XYZ file of C-alpha atoms in Angstrom:
740
model
C -66.072 141.353 162.147
C -62.722 142.435 160.801
C -59.804 140.010 161.109
C -56.814 141.396 162.999
C -53.738 142.274 160.981
C -51.300 139.931 162.674
C -47.587 139.735 161.931
C -46.280 136.591 160.268
C -42.646 135.480 160.283
C -40.878 136.071 156.979
C -37.213 135.127 156.902
C -34.971 136.436 154.179
C -35.109 133.247 152.116
C -38.899 133.027 152.031
C -39.333 136.790 151.770
C -37.085 137.398 148.782
C -38.364 134.854 146.325
C -36.371 136.547 143.639
C -34.148 139.592 143.697
C -31.627 140.986 141.304
C -29.693 144.148 140.696
C -29.548 145.440 137.149
C -27.983 148.819 136.522
C -28.783 149.708 140.106
C -32.468 148.724 139.876
C -34.230 146.604 142.457
C -36.607 143.935 141.246
C -38.258 142.005 144.032
C -41.170 139.640 144.334
C -42.666 139.179 147.744
C -44.401 135.929 148.683
C -46.713 136.231 151.644
C -48.496 133.675 153.815
C -51.389 131.547 152.590
C -54.863 132.970 152.863
C -58.426 131.878 152.219
C -59.380 133.093 148.766
C -61.285 132.484 145.602
C -58.308 130.409 144.487
C -59.020 128.017 147.333
C -62.656 127.850 146.295
C -62.048 127.251 142.619
C -58.778 125.361 142.506
C -58.877 123.582 145.829
C -55.701 125.389 146.759
C -54.582 128.296 148.854
C -51.338 129.977 147.959
C -49.334 133.090 148.655
C -49.736 136.518 147.198
C -46.901 138.020 145.196
C -46.594 141.668 144.249
C -44.054 142.616 141.614
C -42.109 145.841 142.023
C -39.203 147.460 140.220
C -37.388 150.478 141.697
C -35.207 152.294 139.174
C -32.072 154.401 139.846
C -33.935 157.546 138.728
C -36.286 156.994 141.692
C -39.253 155.914 139.606
C -41.198 152.774 140.450
C -42.854 150.259 138.184
C -45.609 148.167 139.725
C -47.497 145.211 138.404
C -50.873 143.883 139.538
C -51.181 140.159 138.822
C -54.993 140.183 139.138
C -56.851 139.820 135.842
C -58.505 143.096 134.829
C -62.053 143.184 133.436
C -63.057 146.706 134.427
C -62.961 146.294 138.209
C -60.001 148.737 138.429
C -57.624 146.280 140.097
C -54.760 147.460 137.876
C -55.066 150.796 139.666
C -56.317 149.781 143.109
C -53.703 147.092 143.754
C -50.729 149.372 143.069
C -52.359 152.095 145.206
C -52.333 149.779 148.228
C -48.723 148.767 147.689
C -47.541 152.310 146.937
C -49.173 153.813 150.013
C -47.617 151.332 152.410
C -44.267 151.829 150.670
C -44.614 155.623 150.921
C -44.036 155.989 147.205
C -44.560 159.234 145.362
C -47.591 158.267 143.238
C -46.520 160.666 140.480
C -43.360 158.559 140.058
C -45.293 155.293 139.678
C -46.105 153.511 136.437
C -48.088 150.311 136.133
C -47.044 147.707 133.587
C -49.471 146.315 131.043
C -48.374 142.780 131.893
C -50.655 140.504 133.878
C -48.386 137.613 134.889
C -49.722 134.137 135.556
C -47.238 131.999 137.494
C -48.349 128.481 138.363
C -47.351 125.518 140.490
C -48.870 122.220 141.555
C -50.237 122.202 145.061
C -49.973 119.398 147.585
C -52.746 117.443 145.862
C -51.194 117.827 142.421
C -53.702 120.386 141.168
C -52.657 123.439 139.175
C -52.654 126.574 141.325
C -51.085 130.009 141.337
C -47.489 130.163 142.495
C -47.727 133.631 143.963
C -51.382 134.123 144.760
C -54.799 134.933 143.475
C -54.758 136.076 139.863
C -58.411 135.218 139.253
C -61.106 137.866 139.114
C -64.666 137.224 140.232
C -67.102 137.387 143.089
C -66.118 140.967 143.976
C -63.268 139.475 145.985
C -59.984 140.724 144.539
C -59.442 143.593 146.982
C -61.020 141.859 149.944
C -58.889 138.739 149.616
C -55.609 140.584 149.210
C -56.008 143.725 151.308
C -53.869 142.670 154.263
C -51.257 140.954 152.122
C -50.636 143.801 149.732
C -50.342 146.241 152.601
C -47.860 143.958 154.331
C -45.861 143.656 151.127
C -45.548 147.438 150.851
C -44.703 147.834 154.536
C -42.016 145.174 154.236
C -40.313 146.885 151.295
C -40.489 150.202 153.143
C -38.712 148.617 156.118
C -35.996 147.200 153.861
C -35.279 150.663 152.495
C -35.243 152.185 155.984
C -32.788 149.546 157.152
C -30.452 150.230 154.254
C -30.478 153.989 154.859
C -29.923 153.447 158.576
C -26.869 151.330 157.867
C -25.368 154.008 155.636
C -25.937 156.771 158.151
C -25.131 154.628 161.168
C -28.370 155.551 162.954
C -31.298 153.441 164.235
C -33.835 152.736 161.502
C -36.696 153.690 163.827
C -35.450 157.294 163.840
C -35.906 157.624 160.078
C -38.962 158.557 158.027
C -40.083 157.221 154.645
C -41.944 159.767 152.546
C -42.613 160.242 148.808
C -39.967 157.769 147.592
C -37.269 159.098 149.941
C -35.878 158.036 153.302
C -35.405 161.115 155.455
C -33.293 161.657 158.560
C -35.220 164.350 160.473
C -32.318 164.829 162.870
C -29.607 165.245 160.293
C -31.339 167.156 157.512
C -30.421 164.561 154.898
C -32.252 162.139 152.623
C -31.696 159.279 150.204
C -33.964 158.299 147.331
C -35.440 154.838 147.045
C -33.617 154.564 143.712
C -30.273 155.101 145.462
C -31.085 152.567 148.172
C -32.790 149.915 146.080
C -29.925 147.737 144.868
C -28.474 147.018 148.306
C -31.823 147.050 150.112
C -32.667 143.756 148.397
C -30.231 141.900 150.657
C -31.628 143.332 153.898
C -32.945 140.983 156.581
C -36.457 141.941 157.710
C -37.889 140.651 160.960
C -41.676 140.366 161.360
C -41.728 142.562 164.444
C -40.120 145.352 162.404
C -42.992 145.479 159.907
C -45.488 148.145 160.859
C -48.654 148.783 158.895
C -49.900 152.326 158.591
C -52.917 153.639 160.419
C -55.654 154.904 158.139
C -55.068 158.474 159.229
C -51.598 158.172 157.710
C -52.688 157.043 154.247
C -51.611 159.505 151.580
C -52.662 157.661 148.409
C -55.496 155.404 149.518
C -58.755 157.105 150.343
C -58.231 159.733 147.645
C -59.512 159.841 144.079
C -57.167 158.361 141.494
C -57.731 157.929 137.784
C -57.508 154.658 135.875
C -53.832 154.020 135.172
C -54.435 153.122 131.526
C -57.380 155.397 130.791
C -55.495 157.245 128.034
C -54.764 153.984 126.230
C -58.415 152.968 126.517
C -59.718 156.292 125.216
C -57.180 156.386 122.376
C -58.006 152.841 121.302
C -54.518 151.512 121.821
C -54.054 147.734 121.973
C -54.959 146.515 125.459
C -57.502 143.772 124.947
C -57.001 140.208 123.792
C -58.922 140.841 120.585
C -56.281 143.459 119.652
C -53.483 140.891 119.726
C -51.656 139.547 116.702
C -49.422 136.488 116.755
C -46.755 135.466 114.241
C -48.030 133.065 111.565
C -51.364 132.511 113.306
C -54.279 131.360 111.196
C -57.587 133.118 111.800
C -60.480 130.876 112.789
C -64.227 131.273 112.969
C -66.573 128.455 113.866
C -70.016 127.532 112.602
C -71.528 126.252 115.840
C -74.672 124.236 116.347
C -77.491 126.804 116.324
C -79.636 124.787 118.720
C -78.899 123.148 122.067
C -77.195 119.741 121.915
C -77.412 119.606 118.097
C -74.896 117.532 116.153
C -73.426 117.905 112.682
C -75.557 116.386 109.915
C -73.761 117.697 106.797
C -71.810 120.623 105.345
C -70.093 121.625 102.097
C -66.399 121.312 102.851
C -65.307 121.750 99.238
C -67.188 125.044 98.874
C -65.534 126.436 101.975
C -62.050 125.330 100.883
C -62.636 127.006 97.533
C -62.664 130.431 99.205
C -59.220 132.052 98.628
C -57.154 131.942 101.817
C -59.065 129.123 103.544
C -56.597 126.451 104.723
C -58.416 123.980 106.961
C -61.926 122.776 107.825
C -62.021 120.970 111.150
C -64.956 119.399 112.989
C -65.328 120.039 116.709
C -67.566 117.497 118.464
C -70.086 118.337 121.167
C -68.336 118.233 124.536
C -69.486 118.076 128.141
C -67.204 120.246 130.289
C -67.343 120.221 134.081
C -64.839 122.613 135.624
C -66.834 124.335 138.362
C -66.148 122.390 141.571
C -69.470 120.991 142.680
C -71.211 122.826 139.824
C -73.271 121.789 136.833
C -71.618 120.406 133.731
C -71.699 122.685 130.699
C -72.351 121.388 127.194
C -70.012 122.924 124.634
C -71.527 123.180 121.174
C -70.534 121.051 118.228
C -68.984 123.106 115.468
C -67.161 123.300 112.160
C -64.061 125.479 112.240
C -62.826 127.397 109.227
C -59.138 128.371 109.418
C -57.796 130.909 106.960
C -55.072 133.435 106.306
C -57.388 136.305 107.255
C -60.458 136.787 109.394
C -62.439 137.899 106.339
C -61.560 134.740 104.416
C -62.514 132.581 107.386
C -65.884 134.331 107.667
C -66.570 133.851 103.947
C -65.608 130.207 104.252
C -68.025 129.814 107.130
C -70.867 131.153 104.980
C -69.995 128.663 102.256
C -70.315 125.659 104.564
C -74.141 125.621 104.436
C -74.113 123.374 107.505
C -77.084 121.201 108.469
C -77.752 119.915 111.993
C -79.599 117.110 113.768
C -80.769 115.930 117.198
C -81.412 119.377 118.692
C -83.437 119.755 121.864
C -86.837 121.429 121.835
C -86.315 123.676 124.865
C -88.547 126.739 124.806
C -87.939 129.580 127.269
C -91.552 130.796 127.191
C -92.914 127.333 127.917
C -90.420 126.909 130.737
C -91.480 130.170 132.370
C -95.084 128.955 132.184
C -94.039 125.709 133.870
C -92.234 127.660 136.598
C -95.437 129.595 137.294
C -97.377 126.336 137.526
C -94.874 124.896 139.987
C -94.738 127.837 142.390
C -98.512 128.304 142.297
C -99.259 124.674 143.139
C -98.784 122.570 146.213
C -96.044 120.367 144.827
C -93.202 119.271 147.055
C -90.134 121.472 146.761
C -86.752 121.253 148.384
C -86.674 123.298 151.602
C -83.478 125.303 151.663
C -84.389 127.157 154.863
C -87.197 126.534 157.351
C -86.742 128.689 160.452
C -89.361 129.189 163.150
C -93.016 128.260 162.630
C -93.992 129.718 159.292
C -97.416 128.083 159.110
C -98.420 129.430 162.522
C -97.238 132.922 161.600
C -99.479 132.963 158.546
C -102.420 131.472 160.442
C -102.410 134.275 163.041
C -101.476 137.189 160.766
C -103.477 140.396 160.369
C -102.538 140.586 156.684
C -101.047 138.158 154.165
C -99.740 139.214 150.750
C -99.091 136.583 148.093
C -97.392 137.738 144.872
C -95.333 136.179 142.107
C -92.321 137.807 140.429
C -90.687 136.812 137.156
C -87.226 137.183 135.660
C -86.210 136.008 132.149
C -82.924 134.666 130.855
C -80.197 137.320 130.788
C -77.391 137.438 128.225
C -73.903 138.658 129.121
C -73.237 140.516 125.856
C -69.652 141.417 126.756
C -68.621 144.338 124.562
C -65.505 142.466 123.462
C -66.635 139.235 121.754
C -64.796 136.125 122.873
C -61.411 135.388 121.353
C -58.302 133.367 122.082
C -54.854 132.799 120.587
C -53.282 129.382 121.123
C -49.893 128.103 120.008
C -49.597 124.476 121.100
C -46.195 122.896 120.463
C -45.037 119.343 121.160
C -43.949 120.030 124.738
C -45.101 123.573 125.525
C -47.843 126.040 124.713
C -48.673 129.740 124.733
C -52.223 131.003 125.202
C -53.230 134.675 124.981
C -56.695 135.535 126.248
C -58.729 137.715 128.504
C -59.968 135.210 131.067
C -61.105 135.523 134.656
C -59.460 132.296 135.869
C -56.199 131.944 133.941
C -54.836 128.847 135.648
C -57.837 126.951 134.297
C -56.457 127.715 130.823
C -53.262 125.829 131.610
C -55.272 122.938 132.989
C -57.371 122.869 129.812
C -54.250 122.660 127.637
C -53.037 119.763 129.745
C -56.350 117.935 129.310
C -56.489 118.479 125.538
C -52.867 118.244 124.434
C -51.268 116.249 127.237
C -48.749 119.015 127.910
C -47.759 119.664 131.501
C -49.774 122.671 132.661
C -46.626 124.184 134.129
C -45.194 124.354 130.603
C -48.092 126.477 129.412
C -47.434 130.209 129.199
C -50.671 132.053 129.859
C -50.627 135.719 128.847
C -53.559 137.468 130.469
C -54.993 140.499 128.707
C -57.461 143.120 129.788
C -61.036 141.931 129.222
C -63.685 143.998 127.498
C -66.220 142.815 130.034
C -66.333 139.526 131.878
C -69.301 139.318 134.255
C -68.689 135.602 134.856
C -68.895 134.656 131.178
C -65.140 134.810 130.849
C -64.719 132.219 133.541
C -66.077 129.635 131.088
C -63.685 127.627 128.940
C -65.458 127.025 125.640
C -63.628 129.682 123.621
C -60.322 128.585 125.177
C -60.959 124.933 124.369
C -61.711 125.754 120.736
C -58.450 127.603 120.146
C -56.340 125.039 121.982
C -57.971 122.124 120.159
C -57.481 123.705 116.738
C -53.858 124.628 117.401
C -53.166 121.131 118.659
C -54.733 119.654 115.535
C -52.833 121.750 112.959
C -49.635 121.970 115.035
C -49.484 125.722 114.624
C -50.817 128.960 116.102
C -54.505 129.842 115.769
C -56.615 132.862 116.715
C -60.308 132.107 117.271
C -62.696 135.073 117.025
C -66.402 135.001 117.832
C -69.048 137.239 116.279
C -71.711 138.992 118.340
C -74.271 136.409 117.203
C -71.933 133.597 118.275
C -71.534 135.172 121.688
C -75.268 135.476 122.389
C -76.315 132.200 120.760
C -73.751 130.213 122.757
C -73.957 132.138 126.008
C -74.208 130.614 129.455
C -77.151 132.738 130.517
C -78.230 134.045 133.870
C -81.037 131.711 134.852
C -84.694 132.583 134.379
C -86.721 132.337 137.576
C -90.253 132.619 138.911
C -90.526 133.501 142.589
C -93.691 133.326 144.659
C -93.400 135.332 147.865
C -95.912 135.196 150.713
C -95.480 137.610 153.600
C -97.445 137.841 156.860
C -98.021 141.049 158.853
C -98.938 141.223 162.549
C -99.249 144.597 164.262
C -97.656 146.210 161.165
C -94.522 144.055 161.457
C -93.414 141.186 159.247
C -93.853 137.941 161.191
C -93.673 135.366 158.395
C -92.017 134.989 154.985
C -92.209 132.182 152.439
C -90.270 132.161 149.163
C -90.973 129.452 146.537
C -88.816 129.458 143.421
C -88.438 127.568 140.151
C -85.540 128.387 137.829
C -83.591 127.278 134.785
C -80.580 126.312 136.871
C -78.887 127.132 140.147
C -80.385 128.063 143.485
C -80.979 131.134 145.621
C -78.484 131.828 148.379
C -81.489 132.029 150.616
C -80.014 131.675 154.087
C -77.526 134.520 153.741
C -79.460 137.579 152.614
C -82.281 139.657 154.000
C -85.034 138.836 154.919
C -83.205 135.842 156.424
C -82.320 136.397 160.091
C -84.514 139.502 160.366
C -87.782 137.553 159.912
C -87.833 134.770 162.481
C -90.449 132.627 160.709
C -88.766 132.183 157.362
C -88.987 129.480 154.704
C -87.377 129.171 151.265
C -88.265 126.366 148.876
C -86.831 125.524 145.491
C -88.030 123.258 142.713
C -85.511 121.107 140.850
C -84.353 122.420 137.473
C -84.824 120.245 134.372
C -83.878 122.653 131.576
C -81.188 122.029 128.958
C -80.601 125.759 128.514
C -76.989 126.504 129.535
C -76.581 128.882 132.473
C -73.568 130.213 134.319
C -72.279 133.077 136.448
C -73.707 136.451 135.439
C -72.698 139.670 137.170
C -74.016 139.249 140.732
C -75.402 135.733 140.119
C -78.932 135.282 141.549
C -78.719 138.678 143.266
C -80.878 140.839 140.989
C -83.725 138.319 140.965
C -83.573 137.923 144.754
C -83.598 141.665 145.338
C -86.371 142.142 142.760
C -88.700 139.781 144.613
C -87.712 140.760 148.153
C -87.576 144.537 147.761
C -90.746 144.604 145.675
C -92.601 142.674 148.372
C -91.255 145.010 151.071
C -92.642 147.916 149.085
C -95.986 146.189 148.659
C -96.173 145.497 152.393
C -95.404 149.120 153.206
C -98.168 150.426 150.956
C -100.653 147.756 152.088
C -100.166 148.827 155.716
C -100.200 152.553 154.972
C -96.530 153.103 155.826
C -93.762 155.028 154.109
C -91.524 152.528 152.219
C -88.324 153.968 153.717
C -89.660 154.102 157.273
C -91.063 150.591 156.891
C -87.650 149.217 155.935
C -85.821 151.004 158.742
C -88.307 149.735 161.329
C -88.206 146.210 159.858
C -84.415 145.967 160.229
C -84.464 146.858 163.927
C -82.946 146.078 166.309
C -79.808 146.861 164.333
C -77.305 144.097 164.892
C -74.882 141.700 163.262
C -75.943 138.192 162.232
C -73.588 135.317 161.467
C -73.992 133.750 158.016
C -72.276 130.895 156.185
C -71.566 132.422 152.811
C -68.334 131.879 150.903
C -67.956 135.638 150.399
C -68.985 136.949 153.824
C -69.173 135.715 157.402
C -71.750 138.124 158.764
C -74.480 140.562 157.793
C -75.426 143.694 159.763
C -78.914 145.168 159.575
C -77.681 148.553 160.833
C -75.229 148.929 157.971
C -78.014 148.181 155.520
C -80.240 150.758 157.227
C -77.577 153.456 156.931
C -77.380 152.887 153.186
C -81.157 153.252 152.856
C -80.989 156.463 154.878
C -78.072 157.895 152.892
C -79.662 157.224 149.487
C -82.975 158.692 150.662
C -81.238 161.778 152.034
C -79.501 162.388 148.712
C -82.843 162.094 146.928
C -84.633 164.425 149.365
C -87.029 161.542 149.926
C -89.853 163.445 151.632
C -90.031 166.291 149.111
C -93.318 166.078 147.154
C -92.969 165.227 143.460
C -95.246 166.346 140.612
C -98.142 164.143 139.568
C -96.924 161.243 137.487
C -93.459 161.319 139.071
C -92.394 158.959 141.832
C -89.461 157.660 143.852
C -88.630 154.016 144.419
C -86.138 152.671 146.933
C -84.393 149.303 147.127
C -81.288 147.849 148.715
C -79.304 144.642 148.873
C -76.407 142.978 150.668
C -74.020 140.715 148.825
C -70.298 139.841 148.814
C -69.873 141.630 152.143
C -71.178 144.946 150.768
C -74.370 146.926 151.320
C -75.898 149.044 148.558
C -79.135 151.018 148.328
C -80.561 153.231 145.633
C -83.421 155.610 145.017
C -84.726 156.092 141.501
C -86.972 158.868 140.205
C -89.211 158.146 137.217
C -92.173 159.679 135.455
C -95.029 157.772 133.831
C -97.322 159.539 131.369
C -101.003 158.956 130.702
C -100.113 156.658 127.803
C -97.647 154.619 129.907
C -94.612 156.467 128.603
C -91.823 155.707 131.080
C -88.912 158.068 131.642
C -86.062 157.447 134.057
C -85.072 160.800 135.508
C -82.449 160.660 138.260
C -80.833 158.195 140.624
C -79.097 158.324 143.988
C -77.067 155.561 145.558
C -75.261 154.734 148.771
C -72.742 151.984 149.354
C -70.981 150.603 152.418
C -68.004 148.658 151.101
C -65.775 149.308 154.074
C -62.740 151.499 153.563
C -62.859 153.302 150.219
C -59.408 152.781 148.716
C -60.251 154.791 145.608
C -63.549 156.709 145.892
C -63.396 157.567 142.191
C -63.578 153.911 141.245
C -66.334 153.171 143.741
C -68.511 155.933 142.342
C -67.848 154.641 138.826
C -68.799 151.100 139.809
C -71.948 152.368 141.504
C -72.966 154.276 138.378
C -72.059 151.514 135.929
C -73.452 148.687 138.030
C -76.756 150.438 138.639
C -77.203 151.273 134.942
C -76.313 147.679 134.053
C -79.025 146.518 136.454
C -81.545 148.928 134.960
C -80.704 147.686 131.475
C -81.210 144.088 132.554
C -84.511 144.825 134.280
C -85.821 146.825 131.340
C -84.617 144.953 128.264
C -82.455 141.850 128.794
C -84.741 139.027 127.691
C -83.202 136.106 125.802
C -85.790 134.027 123.967
C -85.159 130.365 123.169
C -87.416 128.488 120.754
C -86.873 124.888 119.613
C -83.591 124.932 121.465
C -82.296 127.972 119.587
C -81.722 131.601 120.647
C -83.912 133.747 118.416
C -82.724 137.244 119.448
C -78.976 137.084 119.003
C -77.876 140.673 118.347
C -78.729 144.146 119.554
C -81.306 144.689 116.808
C -83.472 141.992 118.418
C -82.103 141.904 121.966
C -82.839 145.484 122.998
C -80.195 147.328 125.047
C -80.421 150.598 126.966
C -79.597 153.791 125.085
C -77.938 156.850 126.537
C -81.141 158.889 126.506
C -82.882 156.174 128.546
C -80.388 156.188 131.409
C -80.735 158.480 134.444
C -79.753 162.076 133.695
C -77.635 162.053 136.864
C -76.495 159.538 139.466
C -75.295 160.888 142.808
C -73.387 158.533 145.077
C -72.494 158.572 148.764
C -69.876 156.214 150.162
C -70.813 155.291 153.723
C -67.744 155.065 155.955
C -68.395 152.229 158.384
C -64.800 151.780 159.551
C -64.578 148.207 158.266
C -61.967 146.772 155.933
C -62.710 147.008 152.196
C -65.103 144.622 150.473
C -66.309 144.241 146.887
C -67.896 146.876 144.670
C -68.231 145.319 141.200
C -71.509 143.461 141.731
C -73.530 144.863 144.686
C -74.779 148.070 142.942
C -76.512 146.038 140.233
C -78.849 144.004 142.439
C -81.295 146.699 143.703
C -81.881 148.315 140.300
C -84.851 146.250 139.130
C -86.789 146.604 142.379
C -86.032 150.324 142.656
C -87.434 150.790 139.141
C -90.566 148.765 139.835
C -91.165 150.581 143.116
C -90.669 153.988 141.493
C -93.169 153.123 138.757
C -95.758 152.237 141.397
C -95.119 155.513 143.216
C -95.517 157.434 139.957
C -98.673 155.834 138.543
C -99.972 153.147 140.912
C -99.154 150.312 138.502
C -97.324 147.413 140.148
C -94.751 145.643 137.963
C -93.825 142.096 138.961
C -92.385 140.862 135.693
C -89.167 141.608 133.851
C -88.411 142.838 131.231
C -90.193 145.911 132.514
C -90.008 147.660 129.130
C -92.569 145.172 127.816
C -95.231 146.935 129.901
C -94.360 150.544 129.032
C -93.344 152.865 126.237
C -89.680 153.692 126.593
């Protein structure tokens, strides 16, 4: 259900947190009421949203989106929301490159955002701030109308705001926002005067818009943290423990210091970091830092160290997968996460029972921009420059390490070259801050690609045994047993929960030392791989069309309440419409040539429904070719359809890459495939030749788009392979079974 957009009292003092007139320009920041958000989940605090806006005398507008940008298009989408409610002329709008991080201490003394949710993650940035950004724009629009009304001595309600002008339709006159801005800042705005637009009146939202900084990205201009220079900063690289939990045994300090330009060699001890509320502690690797005048000198100094290590763990990813299979296949006692209905009775009376096991390996993040951080820690203040998903955690980390008040830490957020959850971790931040604190000067830490994969916090490996019972061609029972490296399935919130009345999910405790963390759509791809593969197997086993089977299974179409942090309900009818739309795009019933097949899969997560159809061909010698793809998404109102299509394309290809190739191998506690020559990645020729996307308009408010398209990819691929050649794939990486 959509929450109503209710008015909230904003008096002039609370509304205008800061306003000033400079050469006739209006600079205002607009605090809005507290709301439930990711900030509340991660920082234990809920604060107000602030949108920064500058109106210039030449009637141009400069907007700033405080949300950290990692490719989710918030630097474009956020200003679109504000500009539409303000009735700005979009051609007169520029968006600053700044990503401000303003912090306070909340009522419990924890560090939180002063003006709202700057963090990025969980496909929540638009959803959390939709109402508040609209209200901010509508409030500014009312201020400008009030100022024009005062000048013309007419009621404000008789005036019209349009394309950065206030127009008097009765007097054939108009004033630009730039002319009105300076005095509009002092206008009193009453809550009953603020009127949000109806969707039919949107003139910017709902239409395609390009990325505001696409030219800078294409031209390679400095946008990312790794592009940043800092006065007098030493360059640092770190020789980290190559195996889990290893400690320093010895190294050649003199040889490293003999490299021209090397200034310092500093040991960094192994550290246990626990910053995820209620989450697992992460072990940060021991290391030996080499600080030098140049990055090249630091890298040469690192080679000269010839470090030796001790006390590593013996974790082996292959052996752990084998243990997971043993656990799910046996009768051992597992933790019951969900146990609805009478599962045992459903299986006892079924006409057909399928029992299959699905496997997913460790996934690496492999962000295209390797981790980096600049830190300048002084005696009573600090500056940190980084691309990070949760910037107020940076300030907290400085406080923990250096004893400096977090509110005296200036965090400069930069665009991230990929995040996917990995840039919510703090290891690369801690390294830079620690080194700067030690040498009492600025330091830039840069990771190599091998560093980034060796010391990743991987997406957990998992083995999932699924048993499904059929009675009269309908699913009457479902049992999911899972063992994994870390974490747990969000089993009570996603299909087939609610739809299958006799439903049980069990999980075995994790004992691995392999570090795991958030990975784009955490736990979603593995859940969809097992669930949507089993649905396909059930359809074929009962002689039914896979699409028709799914549509019948979801009936009666209705909304179910769930208790998920990112969504309050799930609707089987909305999921069905996405299946139908993707199948329609693919011309589902059209016969394909021999050796060519279609596979369908869908998933709900973060309040969004996504489905895809994939066409593949499989030759007589198991040569696999991915041909075309079609996708449908219901993410509520489409603020920028261009971005949604891009996220659908990119997310689905990312999911295909993971299902085909992403397979981190750990032996004797050490990652053995730590670059793209050994950790295979999808090539352009291996991606679908075309991806066609339909955005399903459900009339709901907007939800997330960054993660949902990824989840169905693995199952759609496996199902398409079966349709093409009759070979059922239940294990990722799928490329291990075919010639690509």
